[in-house]
Amino acid sequence: MDTIRGREQRTSWILLLPALLLLLFVYAYPIGRAFWLSLFTENLGTELKPVFSGFANYARMAGDGRFWQSFWTTTIFTSASVFFELLLGMAIALVLNQKFLGRGLVRTTAILPWALPTALIGLAWAWIFNDQFGVVNDILLRLGLIKTGINWLGDPTLAMMAVIFADVWKTTPFISILLLAGLQSISPDLYEAHSIDGATPWQNFTRITLPLLLPQILIALLFRFAQAFGIFDLIAVMTGGGPGGATEVVSLYIYSTVMRYLDFGYGAALVVVTFLLLILAVAIASFLLTRSRAKTSGLA
């Protein structure tokens, strides 16, 4: 028995080896290379050769006000986007889980915003929020809600609202599809038994749907947090980080540091710190996911 089990384990490791090597090459090596590069002062604008400086780049980051401002902007963008995407995604998933005529067609078309290229979506929303030719101002003017066009992308607060709105519009279908898959795995018998006991639809939602859907919710939040925290193309196309750095997220700051100022050592340090923050978020989400699975298995 032990021999057979040992052979199965060796076979499983052999089958996993190509995937592990691919992950090592695609993820581990770039991060390790970035960490090594972050230990050097390498700026093509001032230094011809890299100079080993230890953790000087990380010490510089601690006093970099622009980095902390971009980090705060990223936090606001990520929190707001994920929050509204979860609310809207849950509502859409509940609707798509009902039986109605043309449900298959609606489910198919609901994923289209997510399938479209992000850069193209950013360009479209930049024109929609244009202060002179945008559709938003045109609708508000026709309704008499405003007298002159609003410079949506020229005001710091409005620009942040605009990029959040665009991101929510694009990525809400992704969350709704994930939650819809979770809803379809819940047995209708649970709702019928609960309704026989006199439960209201709200009680069904809070006592059956939410607890059993919690693993899918955490998985969706995990994916969206990682994607929103590393957002680049949508904001780069819509605002370029402006006005006045109001929408400059960490990824845009890293891009400017490396590509505009040619400061590769400091840019690598920014990459490493951002990666560690994402790993911390993933660890927390994994812990919560494990606990939720334990609770749902106990309910089952």
PDB file of C-alpha atoms in Angstrom:
ATOM      1  CA  MET A   1       0.000   0.000   0.000  1.00  0.00           C
ATOM      2  CA  ASP A   2       2.799   2.404   0.936  1.00  0.00           C
ATOM      3  CA  THR A   3       4.664   1.548  -2.257  1.00  0.00           C
ATOM      4  CA  ILE A   4       1.626   2.293  -4.405  1.00  0.00           C
ATOM      5  CA  ARG A   5       1.039   5.554  -2.554  1.00  0.00           C
ATOM      6  CA  GLY A   6       4.679   6.526  -2.993  1.00  0.00           C
ATOM      7  CA  ARG A   7       4.502   5.826  -6.715  1.00  0.00           C
ATOM      8  CA  GLU A   8       1.341   7.931  -7.020  1.00  0.00           C
ATOM      9  CA  GLN A   9       3.010  10.828  -5.217  1.00  0.00           C
ATOM     10  CA  ARG A  10       6.083  10.631  -7.440  1.00  0.00           C
ATOM     11  CA  THR A  11       3.879  10.504 -10.525  1.00  0.00           C
ATOM     12  CA  SER A  12       1.894  13.519  -9.364  1.00  0.00           C
ATOM     13  CA  TRP A  13       5.091  15.513  -8.774  1.00  0.00           C
ATOM     14  CA  ILE A  14       6.403  14.548 -12.203  1.00  0.00           C
ATOM     15  CA  LEU A  15       3.157  15.713 -13.815  1.00  0.00           C
ATOM     16  CA  LEU A  16       3.248  18.980 -11.848  1.00  0.00           C
ATOM     17  CA  LEU A  17       6.902  19.662 -12.580  1.00  0.00           C
ATOM     18  CA  PRO A  18       6.371  21.423 -15.965  1.00  0.00           C
ATOM     19  CA  ALA A  19       3.743  23.742 -14.460  1.00  0.00           C
ATOM     20  CA  LEU A  20       5.975  24.469 -11.451  1.00  0.00           C
ATOM     21  CA  LEU A  21       8.927  25.273 -13.688  1.00  0.00           C
ATOM     22  CA  LEU A  22       6.752  27.558 -15.778  1.00  0.00           C
ATOM     23  CA  LEU A  23       5.548  29.401 -12.683  1.00  0.00           C
ATOM     24  CA  LEU A  24       9.111  29.672 -11.438  1.00  0.00           C
ATOM     25  CA  PHE A  25      10.256  31.149 -14.729  1.00  0.00           C
ATOM     26  CA  VAL A  26       7.300  33.492 -15.223  1.00  0.00           C
ATOM     27  CA  TYR A  27       6.827  34.765 -11.652  1.00  0.00           C
ATOM     28  CA  ALA A  28       9.678  33.874  -9.312  1.00  0.00           C
ATOM     29  CA  TYR A  29      12.565  34.910 -11.547  1.00  0.00           C
ATOM     30  CA  PRO A  30      11.225  38.407 -12.423  1.00  0.00           C
ATOM     31  CA  ILE A  31      10.460  39.173  -8.773  1.00  0.00           C
ATOM     32  CA  GLY A  32      13.852  37.876  -7.662  1.00  0.00           C
ATOM     33  CA  ARG A  33      15.543  39.904 -10.396  1.00  0.00           C
ATOM     34  CA  ALA A  34      13.587  43.001  -9.357  1.00  0.00           C
ATOM     35  CA  PHE A  35      14.660  42.549  -5.722  1.00  0.00           C
ATOM     36  CA  TRP A  36      18.304  42.203  -6.754  1.00  0.00           C
ATOM     37  CA  LEU A  37      18.061  45.282  -8.945  1.00  0.00           C
ATOM     38  CA  SER A  38      16.453  47.238  -6.097  1.00  0.00           C
ATOM     39  CA  LEU A  39      19.671  46.860  -4.104  1.00  0.00           C
ATOM     40  CA  PHE A  40      21.535  49.007  -6.655  1.00  0.00           C
ATOM     41  CA  THR A  41      21.474  52.659  -7.584  1.00  0.00           C
ATOM     42  CA  GLU A  42      20.988  52.474 -11.330  1.00  0.00           C
ATOM     43  CA  ASN A  43      19.819  55.648 -13.011  1.00  0.00           C
ATOM     44  CA  LEU A  44      20.782  56.007 -16.668  1.00  0.00           C
ATOM     45  CA  GLY A  45      20.329  59.763 -16.367  1.00  0.00           C
ATOM     46  CA  THR A  46      23.031  60.169 -13.703  1.00  0.00           C
ATOM     47  CA  GLU A  47      24.986  56.884 -13.408  1.00  0.00           C
ATOM     48  CA  LEU A  48      26.688  55.010 -16.206  1.00  0.00           C
ATOM     49  CA  LYS A  49      27.095  51.863 -14.115  1.00  0.00           C
ATOM     50  CA  PRO A  50      24.960  50.404 -11.315  1.00  0.00           C
ATOM     51  CA  VAL A  51      26.312  51.004  -7.811  1.00  0.00           C
ATOM     52  CA  PHE A  52      25.449  48.677  -4.941  1.00  0.00           C
ATOM     53  CA  SER A  53      23.555  50.671  -2.310  1.00  0.00           C
ATOM     54  CA  GLY A  54      21.887  48.027  -0.161  1.00  0.00           C
ATOM     55  CA  PHE A  55      18.483  49.094   1.096  1.00  0.00           C
ATOM     56  CA  ALA A  56      18.979  52.764   0.272  1.00  0.00           C
ATOM     57  CA  ASN A  57      16.156  52.662  -2.275  1.00  0.00           C
ATOM     58  CA  TYR A  58      13.755  51.376   0.375  1.00  0.00           C
ATOM     59  CA  ALA A  59      14.868  54.082   2.798  1.00  0.00           C
ATOM     60  CA  ARG A  60      14.269  56.626   0.047  1.00  0.00           C
ATOM     61  CA  MET A  61      10.788  55.230  -0.460  1.00  0.00           C
ATOM     62  CA  ALA A  62       9.906  55.855   3.192  1.00  0.00           C
ATOM     63  CA  GLY A  63      10.321  59.596   2.652  1.00  0.00           C
ATOM     64  CA  ASP A  64       8.885  59.737  -0.859  1.00  0.00           C
ATOM     65  CA  GLY A  65       5.711  61.788  -0.563  1.00  0.00           C
ATOM     66  CA  ARG A  66       4.713  61.139  -4.163  1.00  0.00           C
ATOM     67  CA  PHE A  67       4.841  57.394  -3.609  1.00  0.00           C
ATOM     68  CA  TRP A  68       2.644  57.561  -0.513  1.00  0.00           C
ATOM     69  CA  GLN A  69       0.228  59.859  -2.320  1.00  0.00           C
ATOM     70  CA  SER A  70      -0.012  57.413  -5.214  1.00  0.00           C
ATOM     71  CA  PHE A  71      -0.432  54.573  -2.730  1.00  0.00           C
ATOM     72  CA  TRP A  72      -3.294  56.438  -1.048  1.00  0.00           C
ATOM     73  CA  THR A  73      -4.870  57.146  -4.434  1.00  0.00           C
ATOM     74  CA  THR A  74      -4.574  53.458  -5.338  1.00  0.00           C
ATOM     75  CA  THR A  75      -6.198  52.494  -2.039  1.00  0.00           C
ATOM     76  CA  ILE A  76      -9.138  54.835  -2.631  1.00  0.00           C
ATOM     77  CA  PHE A  77      -9.580  53.654  -6.206  1.00  0.00           C
ATOM     78  CA  THR A  78      -9.356  49.975  -5.264  1.00  0.00           C
ATOM     79  CA  SER A  79     -11.691  50.216  -2.268  1.00  0.00           C
ATOM     80  CA  ALA A  80     -14.382  52.196  -4.093  1.00  0.00           C
ATOM     81  CA  SER A  81     -14.218  50.115  -7.269  1.00  0.00           C
ATOM     82  CA  VAL A  82     -14.346  46.745  -5.522  1.00  0.00           C
ATOM     83  CA  PHE A  83     -17.139  47.893  -3.186  1.00  0.00           C
ATOM     84  CA  PHE A  84     -19.470  49.062  -5.954  1.00  0.00           C
ATOM     85  CA  GLU A  85     -18.555  46.133  -8.200  1.00  0.00           C
ATOM     86  CA  LEU A  86     -19.523  43.701  -5.446  1.00  0.00           C
ATOM     87  CA  LEU A  87     -22.888  45.393  -4.822  1.00  0.00           C
ATOM     88  CA  LEU A  88     -23.794  45.657  -8.498  1.00  0.00           C
ATOM     89  CA  GLY A  89     -22.356  42.237  -9.310  1.00  0.00           C
ATOM     90  CA  MET A  90     -24.453  40.644  -6.574  1.00  0.00           C
ATOM     91  CA  ALA A  91     -27.610  42.381  -7.823  1.00  0.00           C
ATOM     92  CA  ILE A  92     -26.964  41.336 -11.432  1.00  0.00           C
ATOM     93  CA  ALA A  93     -26.156  37.758 -10.401  1.00  0.00           C
ATOM     94  CA  LEU A  94     -29.422  37.486  -8.452  1.00  0.00           C
ATOM     95  CA  VAL A  95     -31.358  38.720 -11.489  1.00  0.00           C
ATOM     96  CA  LEU A  96     -29.570  36.405 -13.928  1.00  0.00           C
ATOM     97  CA  ASN A  97     -30.214  33.471 -11.603  1.00  0.00           C
ATOM     98  CA  GLN A  98     -33.983  33.857 -12.091  1.00  0.00           C
ATOM     99  CA  LYS A  99     -35.897  32.191 -14.893  1.00  0.00           C
ATOM    100  CA  PHE A 100     -37.124  34.566 -17.603  1.00  0.00           C
ATOM    101  CA  LEU A 101     -37.448  34.670 -21.359  1.00  0.00           C
ATOM    102  CA  GLY A 102     -34.105  35.274 -23.093  1.00  0.00           C
ATOM    103  CA  ARG A 103     -32.022  34.561 -20.000  1.00  0.00           C
ATOM    104  CA  GLY A 104     -29.272  32.863 -22.017  1.00  0.00           C
ATOM    105  CA  LEU A 105     -28.903  35.848 -24.325  1.00  0.00           C
ATOM    106  CA  VAL A 106     -28.800  38.280 -21.401  1.00  0.00           C
ATOM    107  CA  ARG A 107     -26.137  36.203 -19.650  1.00  0.00           C
ATOM    108  CA  THR A 108     -24.022  36.190 -22.787  1.00  0.00           C
ATOM    109  CA  THR A 109     -24.275  39.917 -23.423  1.00  0.00           C
ATOM    110  CA  ALA A 110     -23.671  40.735 -19.753  1.00  0.00           C
ATOM    111  CA  ILE A 111     -20.038  39.631 -20.038  1.00  0.00           C
ATOM    112  CA  LEU A 112     -19.255  41.808 -23.074  1.00  0.00           C
ATOM    113  CA  PRO A 113     -17.897  44.842 -21.138  1.00  0.00           C
ATOM    114  CA  TRP A 114     -15.377  42.561 -19.424  1.00  0.00           C
ATOM    115  CA  ALA A 115     -14.309  41.036 -22.750  1.00  0.00           C
ATOM    116  CA  LEU A 116     -13.558  44.384 -24.412  1.00  0.00           C
ATOM    117  CA  PRO A 117      -9.935  45.698 -24.319  1.00  0.00           C
ATOM    118  CA  THR A 118      -9.354  47.986 -21.336  1.00  0.00           C
ATOM    119  CA  ALA A 119      -7.433  50.589 -23.347  1.00  0.00           C
ATOM    120  CA  LEU A 120     -10.328  50.837 -25.800  1.00  0.00           C
ATOM    121  CA  ILE A 121     -12.791  51.203 -22.923  1.00  0.00           C
ATOM    122  CA  GLY A 122     -10.640  53.939 -21.391  1.00  0.00           C
ATOM    123  CA  LEU A 123     -10.572  55.859 -24.655  1.00  0.00           C
ATOM    124  CA  ALA A 124     -14.351  55.545 -25.005  1.00  0.00           C
ATOM    125  CA  TRP A 125     -15.016  56.784 -21.477  1.00  0.00           C
ATOM    126  CA  ALA A 126     -12.550  59.646 -21.936  1.00  0.00           C
ATOM    127  CA  TRP A 127     -14.714  60.845 -24.829  1.00  0.00           C
ATOM    128  CA  ILE A 128     -17.921  60.219 -22.891  1.00  0.00           C
ATOM    129  CA  PHE A 129     -16.663  62.454 -20.057  1.00  0.00           C
ATOM    130  CA  ASN A 130     -15.211  65.082 -22.417  1.00  0.00           C
ATOM    131  CA  ASP A 131     -16.215  68.548 -21.237  1.00  0.00           C
ATOM    132  CA  GLN A 132     -17.040  69.835 -24.732  1.00  0.00           C
ATOM    133  CA  PHE A 133     -18.193  66.846 -26.786  1.00  0.00           C
ATOM    134  CA  GLY A 134     -18.999  64.255 -24.106  1.00  0.00           C
ATOM    135  CA  VAL A 135     -22.287  62.404 -23.902  1.00  0.00           C
ATOM    136  CA  VAL A 136     -22.596  62.917 -20.137  1.00  0.00           C
ATOM    137  CA  ASN A 137     -22.584  66.716 -20.387  1.00  0.00           C
ATOM    138  CA  ASP A 138     -24.916  66.581 -23.381  1.00  0.00           C
ATOM    139  CA  ILE A 139     -27.492  64.540 -21.453  1.00  0.00           C
ATOM    140  CA  LEU A 140     -27.249  66.763 -18.374  1.00  0.00           C
ATOM    141  CA  LEU A 141     -27.632  69.901 -20.516  1.00  0.00           C
ATOM    142  CA  ARG A 142     -30.685  68.490 -22.294  1.00  0.00           C
ATOM    143  CA  LEU A 143     -32.264  67.598 -18.946  1.00  0.00           C
ATOM    144  CA  GLY A 144     -31.559  71.093 -17.640  1.00  0.00           C
ATOM    145  CA  LEU A 145     -29.518  69.801 -14.706  1.00  0.00           C
ATOM    146  CA  ILE A 146     -26.486  71.934 -15.620  1.00  0.00           C
ATOM    147  CA  LYS A 147     -26.063  75.181 -17.524  1.00  0.00           C
ATOM    148  CA  THR A 148     -22.492  74.730 -18.734  1.00  0.00           C
ATOM    149  CA  GLY A 149     -20.396  71.664 -19.433  1.00  0.00           C
ATOM    150  CA  ILE A 150     -18.546  70.099 -16.510  1.00  0.00           C
ATOM    151  CA  ASN A 151     -14.834  69.443 -16.868  1.00  0.00           C
ATOM    152  CA  TRP A 152     -15.043  65.917 -15.503  1.00  0.00           C
ATOM    153  CA  LEU A 153     -11.444  64.923 -16.173  1.00  0.00           C
ATOM    154  CA  GLY A 154     -10.009  68.327 -15.217  1.00  0.00           C
ATOM    155  CA  ASP A 155     -11.200  68.358 -11.604  1.00  0.00           C
ATOM    156  CA  PRO A 156      -9.355  66.097  -9.110  1.00  0.00           C
ATOM    157  CA  THR A 157     -12.467  64.741  -7.382  1.00  0.00           C
ATOM    158  CA  LEU A 158     -14.540  64.372 -10.548  1.00  0.00           C
ATOM    159  CA  ALA A 159     -11.657  62.716 -12.382  1.00  0.00           C
ATOM    160  CA  MET A 160     -11.358  60.088  -9.655  1.00  0.00           C
ATOM    161  CA  MET A 161     -15.107  59.500  -9.791  1.00  0.00           C
ATOM    162  CA  ALA A 162     -14.933  59.158 -13.583  1.00  0.00           C
ATOM    163  CA  VAL A 163     -12.180  56.509 -13.583  1.00  0.00           C
ATOM    164  CA  ILE A 164     -13.936  54.585 -10.789  1.00  0.00           C
ATOM    165  CA  PHE A 165     -17.193  54.677 -12.755  1.00  0.00           C
ATOM    166  CA  ALA A 166     -15.442  53.402 -15.887  1.00  0.00           C
ATOM    167  CA  ASP A 167     -13.712  50.596 -13.994  1.00  0.00           C
ATOM    168  CA  VAL A 168     -16.950  49.554 -12.276  1.00  0.00           C
ATOM    169  CA  TRP A 169     -18.761  49.464 -15.620  1.00  0.00           C
ATOM    170  CA  LYS A 170     -16.110  47.237 -17.165  1.00  0.00           C
ATOM    171  CA  THR A 171     -15.436  44.765 -14.369  1.00  0.00           C
ATOM    172  CA  THR A 172     -18.816  44.331 -12.660  1.00  0.00           C
ATOM    173  CA  PRO A 173     -19.769  41.563 -15.171  1.00  0.00           C
ATOM    174  CA  PHE A 174     -16.735  39.574 -14.043  1.00  0.00           C
ATOM    175  CA  ILE A 175     -17.948  39.512 -10.437  1.00  0.00           C
ATOM    176  CA  SER A 176     -21.543  38.863 -11.471  1.00  0.00           C
ATOM    177  CA  ILE A 177     -20.534  35.768 -13.473  1.00  0.00           C
ATOM    178  CA  LEU A 178     -18.493  34.385 -10.577  1.00  0.00           C
ATOM    179  CA  LEU A 179     -21.347  34.946  -8.122  1.00  0.00           C
ATOM    180  CA  LEU A 180     -23.855  33.506 -10.581  1.00  0.00           C
ATOM    181  CA  ALA A 181     -21.854  30.278 -10.686  1.00  0.00           C
ATOM    182  CA  GLY A 182     -22.007  30.155  -6.896  1.00  0.00           C
ATOM    183  CA  LEU A 183     -25.753  30.820  -6.838  1.00  0.00           C
ATOM    184  CA  GLN A 184     -26.401  27.937  -9.230  1.00  0.00           C
ATOM    185  CA  SER A 185     -24.594  25.559  -6.869  1.00  0.00           C
ATOM    186  CA  ILE A 186     -27.072  26.291  -4.023  1.00  0.00           C
ATOM    187  CA  SER A 187     -29.877  23.737  -3.851  1.00  0.00           C
ATOM    188  CA  PRO A 188     -33.404  25.210  -4.256  1.00  0.00           C
ATOM    189  CA  ASP A 189     -34.581  22.771  -1.578  1.00  0.00           C
ATOM    190  CA  LEU A 190     -32.899  24.918   1.052  1.00  0.00           C
ATOM    191  CA  TYR A 191     -34.988  27.938   0.092  1.00  0.00           C
ATOM    192  CA  GLU A 192     -38.180  25.873  -0.050  1.00  0.00           C
ATOM    193  CA  ALA A 193     -37.608  24.400   3.392  1.00  0.00           C
ATOM    194  CA  HIS A 194     -36.760  27.815   4.802  1.00  0.00           C
ATOM    195  CA  SER A 195     -39.848  29.397   3.227  1.00  0.00           C
ATOM    196  CA  ILE A 196     -42.082  26.696   4.705  1.00  0.00           C
ATOM    197  CA  ASP A 197     -40.841  27.818   8.116  1.00  0.00           C
ATOM    198  CA  GLY A 198     -42.123  31.308   7.317  1.00  0.00           C
ATOM    199  CA  ALA A 199     -38.861  32.931   6.203  1.00  0.00           C
ATOM    200  CA  THR A 200     -39.009  36.094   4.093  1.00  0.00           C
ATOM    201  CA  PRO A 201     -36.932  36.589   0.899  1.00  0.00           C
ATOM    202  CA  TRP A 202     -34.557  38.840   2.844  1.00  0.00           C
ATOM    203  CA  GLN A 203     -34.070  36.140   5.470  1.00  0.00           C
ATOM    204  CA  ASN A 204     -33.407  33.616   2.714  1.00  0.00           C
ATOM    205  CA  PHE A 205     -30.751  35.935   1.329  1.00  0.00           C
ATOM    206  CA  THR A 206     -29.030  36.664   4.634  1.00  0.00           C
ATOM    207  CA  ARG A 207     -29.247  33.184   6.153  1.00  0.00           C
ATOM    208  CA  ILE A 208     -28.775  30.938   3.107  1.00  0.00           C
ATOM    209  CA  THR A 209     -27.449  32.841   0.083  1.00  0.00           C
ATOM    210  CA  LEU A 210     -24.765  34.960   1.734  1.00  0.00           C
ATOM    211  CA  PRO A 211     -23.232  32.232   3.972  1.00  0.00           C
ATOM    212  CA  LEU A 212     -23.099  29.696   1.141  1.00  0.00           C
ATOM    213  CA  LEU A 213     -21.894  32.285  -1.365  1.00  0.00           C
ATOM    214  CA  LEU A 214     -19.127  33.616   0.874  1.00  0.00           C
ATOM    215  CA  PRO A 215     -16.317  31.540  -0.739  1.00  0.00           C
ATOM    216  CA  GLN A 216     -17.207  32.846  -4.224  1.00  0.00           C
ATOM    217  CA  ILE A 217     -17.437  36.393  -2.848  1.00  0.00           C
ATOM    218  CA  LEU A 218     -13.961  36.169  -1.339  1.00  0.00           C
ATOM    219  CA  ILE A 219     -12.506  34.691  -4.544  1.00  0.00           C
ATOM    220  CA  ALA A 220     -14.072  37.505  -6.595  1.00  0.00           C
ATOM    221  CA  LEU A 221     -12.786  40.121  -4.162  1.00  0.00           C
ATOM    222  CA  LEU A 222      -9.323  38.568  -4.264  1.00  0.00           C
ATOM    223  CA  PHE A 223      -9.148  38.707  -8.051  1.00  0.00           C
ATOM    224  CA  ARG A 224     -10.571  42.206  -8.240  1.00  0.00           C
ATOM    225  CA  PHE A 225      -8.352  43.576  -5.492  1.00  0.00           C
ATOM    226  CA  ALA A 226      -5.219  42.369  -7.263  1.00  0.00           C
ATOM    227  CA  GLN A 227      -6.406  43.736 -10.614  1.00  0.00           C
ATOM    228  CA  ALA A 228      -7.640  47.072  -9.264  1.00  0.00           C
ATOM    229  CA  PHE A 229      -4.524  47.631  -7.177  1.00  0.00           C
ATOM    230  CA  GLY A 230      -2.380  47.130 -10.275  1.00  0.00           C
ATOM    231  CA  ILE A 231      -4.592  49.191 -12.600  1.00  0.00           C
ATOM    232  CA  PHE A 232      -2.644  50.965 -15.307  1.00  0.00           C
ATOM    233  CA  ASP A 233      -4.122  51.068 -18.802  1.00  0.00           C
ATOM    234  CA  LEU A 234      -7.567  52.478 -17.944  1.00  0.00           C
ATOM    235  CA  ILE A 235      -6.216  55.439 -15.958  1.00  0.00           C
ATOM    236  CA  ALA A 236      -3.281  55.959 -18.314  1.00  0.00           C
ATOM    237  CA  VAL A 237      -5.674  56.373 -21.239  1.00  0.00           C
ATOM    238  CA  MET A 238      -8.371  58.392 -19.456  1.00  0.00           C
ATOM    239  CA  THR A 239      -6.358  60.852 -17.339  1.00  0.00           C
ATOM    240  CA  GLY A 240      -2.677  59.909 -17.513  1.00  0.00           C
ATOM    241  CA  GLY A 241      -2.593  60.268 -13.728  1.00  0.00           C
ATOM    242  CA  GLY A 242      -3.879  63.848 -13.787  1.00  0.00           C
ATOM    243  CA  PRO A 243      -5.043  66.381 -13.086  1.00  0.00           C
ATOM    244  CA  GLY A 244      -2.110  67.293 -10.897  1.00  0.00           C
ATOM    245  CA  GLY A 245      -1.456  63.687  -9.934  1.00  0.00           C
ATOM    246  CA  ALA A 246      -4.980  63.273  -8.498  1.00  0.00           C
ATOM    247  CA  THR A 247      -5.449  59.910 -10.247  1.00  0.00           C
ATOM    248  CA  GLU A 248      -1.824  58.763 -10.291  1.00  0.00           C
ATOM    249  CA  VAL A 249      -1.824  55.217  -8.953  1.00  0.00           C
ATOM    250  CA  VAL A 250       1.240  53.199  -7.935  1.00  0.00           C
ATOM    251  CA  SER A 251       1.574  51.504 -11.323  1.00  0.00           C
ATOM    252  CA  LEU A 252       1.669  54.870 -13.103  1.00  0.00           C
ATOM    253  CA  TYR A 253       4.261  56.165 -10.663  1.00  0.00           C
ATOM    254  CA  ILE A 254       6.420  53.083 -11.251  1.00  0.00           C
ATOM    255  CA  TYR A 255       6.070  53.556 -14.998  1.00  0.00           C
ATOM    256  CA  SER A 256       7.146  57.198 -14.748  1.00  0.00           C
ATOM    257  CA  THR A 257      10.080  56.299 -12.490  1.00  0.00           C
ATOM    258  CA  VAL A 258      11.419  53.638 -14.846  1.00  0.00           C
ATOM    259  CA  MET A 259      10.476  54.870 -18.314  1.00  0.00           C
ATOM    260  CA  ARG A 260      10.590  58.647 -17.890  1.00  0.00           C
ATOM    261  CA  TYR A 261      13.268  59.172 -15.238  1.00  0.00           C
ATOM    262  CA  LEU A 262      15.212  55.961 -16.070  1.00  0.00           C
ATOM    263  CA  ASP A 263      15.633  55.209 -12.357  1.00  0.00           C
ATOM    264  CA  PHE A 264      15.668  51.425 -12.594  1.00  0.00           C
ATOM    265  CA  GLY A 265      16.924  50.711  -9.067  1.00  0.00           C
ATOM    266  CA  TYR A 266      14.262  52.759  -7.331  1.00  0.00           C
ATOM    267  CA  GLY A 267      11.591  51.530  -9.734  1.00  0.00           C
ATOM    268  CA  ALA A 268      12.511  47.941  -8.881  1.00  0.00           C
ATOM    269  CA  ALA A 269      12.164  48.737  -5.171  1.00  0.00           C
ATOM    270  CA  LEU A 270       8.680  50.113  -5.845  1.00  0.00           C
ATOM    271  CA  VAL A 271       7.788  46.908  -7.685  1.00  0.00           C
ATOM    272  CA  VAL A 272       8.998  44.725  -4.823  1.00  0.00           C
ATOM    273  CA  VAL A 273       7.057  46.654  -2.176  1.00  0.00           C
ATOM    274  CA  THR A 274       3.895  46.604  -4.291  1.00  0.00           C
ATOM    275  CA  PHE A 275       4.299  42.865  -4.800  1.00  0.00           C
ATOM    276  CA  LEU A 276       4.705  42.278  -1.055  1.00  0.00           C
ATOM    277  CA  LEU A 277       1.546  44.268  -0.344  1.00  0.00           C
ATOM    278  CA  LEU A 278      -0.374  42.125  -2.820  1.00  0.00           C
ATOM    279  CA  ILE A 279       1.009  38.953  -1.238  1.00  0.00           C
ATOM    280  CA  LEU A 280      -0.158  40.190   2.163  1.00  0.00           C
ATOM    281  CA  ALA A 281      -3.650  40.828   0.794  1.00  0.00           C
ATOM    282  CA  VAL A 282      -3.713  37.358  -0.791  1.00  0.00           C
ATOM    283  CA  ALA A 283      -2.647  35.748   2.497  1.00  0.00           C
ATOM    284  CA  ILE A 284      -5.428  37.523   4.396  1.00  0.00           C
ATOM    285  CA  ALA A 285      -8.005  36.595   1.757  1.00  0.00           C
ATOM    286  CA  SER A 286      -6.829  32.960   1.772  1.00  0.00           C
ATOM    287  CA  PHE A 287      -7.197  32.838   5.543  1.00  0.00           C
ATOM    288  CA  LEU A 288     -10.724  34.220   5.348  1.00  0.00           C
ATOM    289  CA  LEU A 289     -11.562  31.829   2.507  1.00  0.00           C
ATOM    290  CA  THR A 290     -10.390  28.835   4.544  1.00  0.00           C
ATOM    291  CA  ARG A 291     -12.523  29.900   7.494  1.00  0.00           C
ATOM    292  CA  SER A 292     -15.573  30.480   5.291  1.00  0.00           C
ATOM    293  CA  ARG A 293     -15.224  27.042   3.708  1.00  0.00           C
ATOM    294  CA  ALA A 294     -15.033  25.484   7.141  1.00  0.00           C
ATOM    295  CA  LYS A 295     -18.223  27.283   8.197  1.00  0.00           C
ATOM    296  CA  THR A 296     -20.131  26.405   5.012  1.00  0.00           C
ATOM    297  CA  SER A 297     -19.086  22.763   5.257  1.00  0.00           C
ATOM    298  CA  GLY A 298     -20.378  22.800   8.819  1.00  0.00           C
ATOM    299  CA  LEU A 299     -23.710  24.173   7.598  1.00  0.00           C
ATOM    300  CA  ALA A 300     -23.909  21.477   4.944  1.00  0.00           C
TER     301      ALA A 300
END
